[in-house]
Amino acid sequence: MKIVFTAQGTTWDSPMEARFGRTDYLLLWDESTQVLESFDNGEGKNEAHGAGPKMAKVLLDLKADVLITGNGPGENANAILGKSGVKIYVGATDINVQEAYNAYKAGTLRLF
Amino acid sequence: MKIAIASGKGGTGKTTLSTNLATFLGETKRVVLVDLDVEEPNAKLFIDAKTLKTQDTFKMIPHWNSNLCTQCAQCVEICNYNALIHIANEILVFPNLCHSCYACSELCPTQALPMEPQKMGELTHWRSDFIDGVEGRLNIGEEQAVSLIAQTKKYVEKYFSEDTVKIYDAPPGTSCPMVEAIKDVSFVILITEPTPFGLHDLKLAVETVRAVGKKFGVVINQFGIGNDMVLDYCRAEHIDIIAKIPHDRAVAMAYSKGDLAFRYVEGFKDALQEIVAFCEAKGLA
């Protein structure tokens, strides 16, 4: 499983970011290779328009299976994510990435 | 004469001044009041008017033709607004992000993105005993106000003579819709309230109006509340204070009934007279 988090930093300790399109970083945890990769969203974050759809496209390119985030994507981004099989879990706010992953594993996050 | 009534801050009295000033002037001149606050047009609420005409307005949106598309995705690259996304073997168009710039459609090597009209709102022409009015009204959920503002102004240019006094009720803020509303007027009245919040947003509005290169002056509404900071700022910046509309409960009462305050409040009418005198002295009316 490839699991993507919206985060304010690049490590497991980083706080989760509630926003989707305007998150600081995307963290990709590949369960099969056990590698945590980070992607800087410095550019997308400051888009005047359409930050959400742009990020949705990134997620598709990463071939993510699961997205763990806070508020959940907006209407435009969701239209794109709906075309993929990505499962979106929301409500992971005020915790760090590790805690969000644990919550996902424990099944306590809400499916969007 | 073509003047816009604008503000940075919302709720400072743009529509109150527009409706009162237009009707007051309409007693002696030919006047059209143009409601360019297309996201929430409300000038007509204060005027007893009959609708003469309503027409749909459209914006042009690219429509993807899958049969012609070669998946080169140049359209996605050129779009400044991320209104097109290429996924798998599909181009998705997001009409609410599209600014109708035609770049994708024109650059498509196989003409797979023809532009097609999509309804964005309505334009209404109304008439009262004293004035005409034209209102742009954006569909709920529609985000692109600028195009409708431009179309509303175009209608006014087409149907009203050069010597008609045109009063534009601008949208609040200092972004694209406000700039579109003021960009071809001869004068901008910035209305503010004498509070720190009013001053803060007045400064932004002054900066914008200066950047657009418009002549402008300030009307202080609800004069008597707050503090002297707006007065001090205008003096320091050598900005004309055209009039001060006194803070008066009777203005709020007229407003709450959907009526025009100058008919009941002497101080309000005095302020309108000062504005008219100012415009005449400046050769605007």
Coordinates of C-alpha atoms in Angstrom, one line a residue:
Chain A
M1 CA 0.0 0.0 0.0
K2 CA 1.2 3.5 -0.8
I3 CA -0.1 5.9 1.8
V4 CA 0.1 9.7 1.4
F5 CA -0.1 12.2 4.2
T6 CA -0.6 16.0 4.1
A7 CA 2.0 17.3 6.5
Q8 CA 3.7 20.4 7.8
G9 CA 7.2 18.8 7.7
T10 CA 9.1 15.9 6.2
T11 CA 9.3 13.3 9.0
W12 CA 7.1 11.0 11.1
D13 CA 7.2 13.7 13.9
S14 CA 5.9 16.4 11.6
P15 CA 2.4 17.8 12.5
M16 CA -0.3 16.8 10.0
E17 CA -1.6 19.6 7.8
A18 CA -5.4 19.9 7.6
R19 CA -5.5 21.4 4.1
F20 CA -5.1 19.3 1.0
G21 CA -4.2 21.5 -2.0
R22 CA -2.3 24.0 0.1
T23 CA -0.4 21.6 2.3
D24 CA 3.3 22.3 2.9
Y25 CA 4.4 18.7 2.1
L26 CA 3.1 15.4 0.9
L27 CA 4.7 12.4 2.6
L28 CA 4.5 9.1 0.8
W29 CA 4.9 5.9 2.9
D30 CA 5.4 2.8 0.9
E31 CA 4.5 -0.1 3.1
S32 CA 6.2 -2.7 0.8
T33 CA 9.5 -0.9 0.6
Q34 CA 9.3 0.7 4.0
V35 CA 10.5 4.0 2.6
L36 CA 9.1 7.4 3.6
E37 CA 9.5 10.0 0.9
S38 CA 8.6 13.7 1.0
F39 CA 7.4 16.1 -1.7
D40 CA 7.6 19.9 -1.2
N41 CA 4.4 21.6 -2.3
G42 CA 5.9 25.1 -2.0
E43 CA 4.8 25.9 -5.5
G44 CA 1.3 24.4 -5.5
K45 CA 0.6 25.9 -2.1
N46 CA 0.9 29.4 -3.5
E47 CA -1.2 28.8 -6.6
A48 CA -3.8 31.6 -6.9
H49 CA -6.2 29.2 -8.5
G50 CA -6.7 25.5 -8.6
A51 CA -4.3 24.3 -6.0
G52 CA -6.6 21.4 -5.2
P53 CA -6.9 19.9 -8.6
K54 CA -3.2 20.2 -9.1
M55 CA -2.5 18.3 -6.0
A56 CA -5.1 15.7 -6.9
K57 CA -3.1 15.1 -10.1
V58 CA 0.1 14.7 -8.1
L59 CA -1.6 12.1 -6.0
L60 CA -2.7 10.2 -9.1
D61 CA 0.8 10.4 -10.6
L62 CA 2.2 8.9 -7.3
K63 CA -0.3 6.1 -7.7
A64 CA -1.3 6.4 -4.0
D65 CA -3.8 3.9 -2.6
V66 CA -4.7 5.9 0.5
L67 CA -4.7 9.6 1.4
I68 CA -4.7 10.6 5.0
T69 CA -5.5 14.3 5.5
G70 CA -7.5 16.7 7.7
N71 CA -10.3 18.6 6.1
G72 CA -10.5 16.5 2.9
P73 CA -10.2 17.7 -0.7
G74 CA -12.6 20.3 -2.2
E75 CA -15.1 19.7 -4.9
N76 CA -12.7 20.1 -7.9
A77 CA -10.0 17.9 -6.4
N78 CA -12.5 15.3 -5.4
A79 CA -13.8 15.1 -9.0
I80 CA -10.3 14.0 -10.0
L81 CA -9.6 11.7 -7.1
G82 CA -12.9 10.0 -7.8
K83 CA -11.4 8.8 -11.1
S84 CA -8.8 6.9 -9.1
G85 CA -9.3 4.2 -6.6
V86 CA -7.6 6.3 -3.8
K87 CA -9.3 6.0 -0.4
I88 CA -9.4 9.2 1.5
Y89 CA -9.4 9.4 5.3
V90 CA -10.0 12.7 7.0
G91 CA -9.9 14.1 10.5
A92 CA -6.2 13.6 11.0
T93 CA -5.5 17.0 12.6
D94 CA -3.7 18.2 15.7
I95 CA -1.6 15.0 15.6
N96 CA 1.7 14.1 13.9
V97 CA 2.2 11.9 10.9
Q98 CA 3.1 8.8 13.0
E99 CA 0.0 9.2 15.1
A100 CA -2.1 9.7 12.0
Y101 CA -0.7 6.4 10.6
N102 CA -1.4 4.6 13.8
A103 CA -5.0 6.0 13.8
Y104 CA -5.4 4.8 10.2
K105 CA -4.2 1.3 11.2
A106 CA -6.5 1.3 14.2
G107 CA -9.4 2.1 11.9
T108 CA -10.3 5.3 13.9
L109 CA -10.1 7.7 10.9
R110 CA -13.2 8.7 9.0
L111 CA -13.5 7.6 5.4
F112 CA -14.3 10.8 3.3
Chain B
M1 CA -20.2 61.6 -16.1
K2 CA -19.3 58.1 -15.1
I3 CA -18.4 57.6 -11.4
A4 CA -17.8 54.5 -9.3
I5 CA -18.6 54.2 -5.7
A6 CA -16.2 51.8 -4.2
S7 CA -14.6 50.8 -0.8
G8 CA -12.1 48.4 0.5
K9 CA -14.1 47.3 3.4
G10 CA -17.6 45.9 2.9
G11 CA -20.6 47.4 4.6
T12 CA -19.3 51.0 4.6
G13 CA -22.3 52.3 2.5
K14 CA -21.5 51.8 -1.2
T15 CA -25.1 50.8 -2.0
T16 CA -26.6 53.3 0.4
L17 CA -24.7 56.1 -1.2
S18 CA -25.2 54.8 -4.8
T19 CA -29.0 54.5 -4.5
N20 CA -29.4 57.8 -2.7
L21 CA -27.1 59.8 -4.9
A22 CA -28.5 58.3 -8.1
T23 CA -32.1 59.0 -7.2
F24 CA -31.2 62.5 -5.9
L25 CA -29.5 63.3 -9.2
G26 CA -32.3 61.6 -11.1
E27 CA -34.7 64.3 -10.0
T28 CA -33.0 66.7 -12.3
K29 CA -30.8 64.6 -14.7
R30 CA -30.9 61.5 -16.7
V31 CA -29.2 58.8 -14.5
V32 CA -28.5 55.1 -14.7
L33 CA -27.4 53.2 -11.6
V34 CA -25.3 50.2 -12.5
D35 CA -25.1 47.5 -9.9
L36 CA -21.7 45.8 -10.5
D37 CA -21.6 44.0 -7.2
V38 CA -22.6 41.0 -9.2
E39 CA -22.1 38.5 -6.4
E40 CA -24.7 40.1 -4.3
P41 CA -26.5 42.9 -6.2
N42 CA -28.9 44.7 -3.9
A43 CA -29.4 48.3 -5.2
K44 CA -32.8 47.4 -6.5
L45 CA -34.0 46.6 -3.0
F46 CA -34.0 50.3 -2.2
I47 CA -35.8 51.5 -5.3
D48 CA -39.4 51.1 -6.3
A49 CA -38.7 49.9 -9.9
K50 CA -40.2 47.9 -12.7
T51 CA -38.2 45.4 -14.6
L52 CA -38.0 46.2 -18.2
K53 CA -35.9 43.4 -19.4
T54 CA -33.9 40.4 -18.1
Q55 CA -31.4 38.5 -20.2
D56 CA -29.1 35.6 -19.6
T57 CA -25.3 36.2 -19.7
F58 CA -22.8 33.6 -20.7
K59 CA -19.1 32.8 -20.4
M60 CA -17.1 30.8 -22.8
I61 CA -15.8 27.4 -21.6
P62 CA -13.6 24.9 -23.5
H63 CA -15.3 21.5 -24.1
W64 CA -13.1 18.5 -24.5
N65 CA -13.6 16.4 -27.6
S66 CA -12.1 13.0 -26.9
N67 CA -12.2 12.0 -30.6
L68 CA -9.9 14.8 -31.7
C69 CA -7.6 14.9 -28.7
T70 CA -4.1 13.4 -29.1
Q71 CA -3.3 13.7 -25.3
C72 CA -0.4 16.2 -25.9
A73 CA -1.6 18.1 -22.8
Q74 CA -0.3 21.4 -24.1
C75 CA -3.7 22.8 -22.9
V76 CA -2.9 21.8 -19.3
E77 CA 0.5 23.4 -19.4
I78 CA -0.7 26.7 -20.8
C79 CA -3.6 27.2 -18.4
N80 CA -2.7 29.7 -15.8
Y81 CA -5.6 28.8 -13.6
N82 CA -5.3 25.0 -13.4
A83 CA -8.7 24.7 -15.0
L84 CA -7.6 21.7 -17.1
I85 CA -6.1 18.5 -15.7
H86 CA -4.8 15.6 -17.7
I87 CA -5.4 12.2 -16.1
A88 CA -5.0 8.8 -17.6
N89 CA -6.4 9.4 -21.1
E90 CA -8.8 12.2 -20.2
I91 CA -8.7 16.0 -20.1
L92 CA -10.9 17.3 -17.3
V93 CA -12.2 20.9 -17.5
F94 CA -13.2 22.8 -14.4
P95 CA -15.5 25.5 -15.6
N96 CA -15.5 27.3 -12.2
L97 CA -11.7 27.8 -12.5
C98 CA -11.8 28.9 -16.1
H99 CA -11.2 32.6 -16.9
S100 CA -12.3 32.2 -20.6
C101 CA -8.9 33.3 -21.9
Y102 CA -9.1 30.9 -24.9
A103 CA -5.4 29.9 -24.6
C104 CA -6.1 26.2 -24.4
S105 CA -8.6 26.3 -27.2
E106 CA -6.5 28.4 -29.5
L107 CA -3.3 26.4 -28.9
C108 CA -4.8 23.0 -29.3
P109 CA -3.1 21.5 -32.4
T110 CA -6.2 19.3 -33.2
Q111 CA -9.0 21.8 -32.2
A112 CA -10.1 19.4 -29.5
L113 CA -11.2 22.1 -27.1
P114 CA -13.8 24.3 -28.8
M115 CA -15.2 27.1 -26.7
E116 CA -18.9 26.9 -25.9
P117 CA -21.2 29.3 -24.0
Q118 CA -22.3 28.4 -20.5
K119 CA -24.8 30.5 -18.6
M120 CA -23.1 32.4 -15.8
G121 CA -25.8 34.9 -14.6
E122 CA -28.4 37.4 -15.6
L123 CA -28.6 41.0 -16.5
T124 CA -31.6 43.0 -15.6
H125 CA -32.7 46.5 -16.8
W126 CA -35.2 48.2 -14.5
R127 CA -36.7 51.7 -14.3
S128 CA -38.1 53.8 -11.5
D129 CA -39.8 57.2 -11.6
F130 CA -36.4 58.9 -11.4
I131 CA -33.7 56.6 -12.7
D132 CA -32.8 53.6 -14.8
G133 CA -30.9 50.7 -13.4
V134 CA -28.9 47.9 -14.8
E135 CA -27.9 44.9 -12.6
G136 CA -25.6 42.0 -13.1
R137 CA -26.4 39.0 -11.1
L138 CA -24.0 36.0 -11.0
N139 CA -25.3 32.5 -10.6
I140 CA -24.9 31.0 -7.1
G141 CA -21.7 29.1 -7.0
E142 CA -20.2 30.9 -10.0
E143 CA -16.8 32.3 -9.2
Q144 CA -15.8 34.5 -12.2
A145 CA -17.3 37.9 -11.5
V146 CA -15.1 39.9 -13.8
S147 CA -16.7 38.8 -17.1
L148 CA -20.2 39.6 -15.9
I149 CA -19.1 43.0 -14.7
A150 CA -17.6 43.7 -18.1
Q151 CA -20.8 42.5 -19.8
T152 CA -22.9 44.7 -17.6
K153 CA -20.9 47.8 -18.4
K154 CA -21.1 46.9 -22.1
Y155 CA -24.8 46.8 -21.9
V156 CA -24.8 50.3 -20.3
E157 CA -22.5 51.7 -23.0
K158 CA -24.8 50.3 -25.6
Y159 CA -28.2 51.5 -24.3
F160 CA -27.4 54.8 -22.6
S161 CA -26.2 58.0 -24.2
E162 CA -23.0 59.8 -23.5
D163 CA -24.7 62.5 -21.5
T164 CA -26.4 60.1 -19.1
V165 CA -24.9 60.2 -15.6
K166 CA -23.6 56.7 -14.9
I167 CA -23.2 55.6 -11.3
Y168 CA -21.4 52.3 -10.8
D169 CA -22.0 50.5 -7.5
A170 CA -18.7 48.6 -7.2
P171 CA -18.1 45.3 -5.4
P172 CA -16.2 45.5 -2.1
G173 CA -12.6 44.6 -1.8
T174 CA -9.6 45.6 -3.9
S175 CA -9.2 42.6 -6.2
C176 CA -10.0 42.0 -9.9
P177 CA -13.8 42.6 -9.7
M178 CA -13.3 46.0 -8.0
V179 CA -10.6 46.9 -10.6
E180 CA -12.9 45.9 -13.4
A181 CA -15.7 48.1 -12.0
I182 CA -13.6 51.2 -11.7
K183 CA -11.2 50.9 -14.6
D184 CA -13.1 53.1 -17.1
V185 CA -14.8 55.7 -14.9
S186 CA -13.7 59.3 -14.7
F187 CA -13.9 59.5 -10.9
V188 CA -14.0 57.1 -8.0
I189 CA -15.7 57.9 -4.7
L190 CA -14.2 55.8 -1.9
I191 CA -16.7 55.5 0.9
T192 CA -15.4 54.5 4.3
E193 CA -16.3 54.6 8.0
P194 CA -14.2 56.5 10.6
T195 CA -12.9 53.4 12.4
P196 CA -9.5 51.6 12.5
F197 CA -11.0 48.9 10.3
G198 CA -12.4 51.4 7.9
L199 CA -9.0 53.2 7.7
H200 CA -7.1 50.0 7.2
D201 CA -9.2 49.0 4.1
L202 CA -9.4 52.6 2.9
K203 CA -5.6 52.5 2.6
L204 CA -5.8 49.4 0.4
A205 CA -8.5 50.9 -1.7
V206 CA -6.5 54.2 -2.2
E207 CA -3.4 52.1 -3.2
T208 CA -5.5 50.2 -5.7
V209 CA -7.2 53.3 -7.2
R210 CA -3.8 55.0 -7.5
A211 CA -2.3 52.0 -9.2
V212 CA -5.2 52.0 -11.7
G213 CA -4.5 55.7 -12.2
K214 CA -8.0 57.1 -11.3
K215 CA -8.9 60.4 -9.7
F216 CA -10.7 59.8 -6.5
G217 CA -12.0 61.4 -3.3
V218 CA -13.3 60.1 0.0
V219 CA -16.8 60.2 1.6
I220 CA -16.8 59.4 5.3
N221 CA -20.0 57.6 6.3
Q222 CA -21.4 57.3 9.8
F223 CA -19.4 60.4 10.7
G224 CA -19.3 60.8 14.5
I225 CA -18.5 57.3 15.4
G226 CA -14.9 56.0 15.8
N227 CA -12.0 58.4 15.8
D228 CA -10.2 61.0 13.6
M229 CA -7.7 58.6 12.0
V230 CA -9.4 58.7 8.6
L231 CA -9.4 62.5 8.6
D232 CA -5.8 62.6 9.6
Y233 CA -4.8 60.1 7.0
C234 CA -6.7 61.9 4.2
R235 CA -5.1 65.2 5.2
A236 CA -1.6 63.7 5.3
E237 CA -2.1 62.1 1.9
H238 CA -3.8 65.2 0.4
I239 CA -6.9 63.3 -0.4
D240 CA -10.1 65.3 -0.9
I241 CA -12.8 64.6 1.7
I242 CA -15.9 65.2 -0.4
A243 CA -18.5 64.8 2.2
K244 CA -19.2 63.5 5.7
I245 CA -22.5 61.6 6.1
P246 CA -23.5 62.0 9.7
H247 CA -24.1 59.0 11.9
D248 CA -27.9 59.0 12.4
R249 CA -30.2 56.3 13.5
A250 CA -32.8 57.5 11.0
V251 CA -30.5 56.5 8.2
A252 CA -30.4 52.9 9.5
M253 CA -34.2 53.0 9.9
A254 CA -34.7 54.1 6.3
Y255 CA -32.2 51.4 5.2
S256 CA -33.9 48.7 7.1
K257 CA -37.2 49.5 5.4
G258 CA -35.6 49.4 2.0
D259 CA -36.1 53.2 1.6
L260 CA -33.8 56.0 0.6
A261 CA -32.4 58.0 3.6
F262 CA -32.0 61.4 1.9
R263 CA -35.8 61.7 1.8
Y264 CA -35.9 61.7 5.6
V265 CA -32.6 62.8 6.9
E266 CA -31.6 66.4 6.3
G267 CA -27.9 65.7 7.1
F268 CA -27.8 62.9 4.5
K269 CA -29.3 65.2 1.8
D270 CA -26.7 67.9 2.7
A271 CA -24.0 65.4 2.1
L272 CA -25.4 64.5 -1.3
Q273 CA -25.5 68.1 -2.2
E274 CA -21.9 68.5 -1.2
I275 CA -21.0 65.5 -3.4
V276 CA -22.9 67.0 -6.4
A277 CA -21.2 70.4 -5.8
F278 CA -17.8 68.7 -5.7
C279 CA -18.5 66.9 -8.9
E280 CA -19.7 70.1 -10.6
A281 CA -16.6 72.0 -9.4
K282 CA -14.4 69.2 -10.8
G283 CA -16.2 69.4 -14.1
L284 CA -17.6 65.8 -13.7
A285 CA -21.3 66.7 -13.8

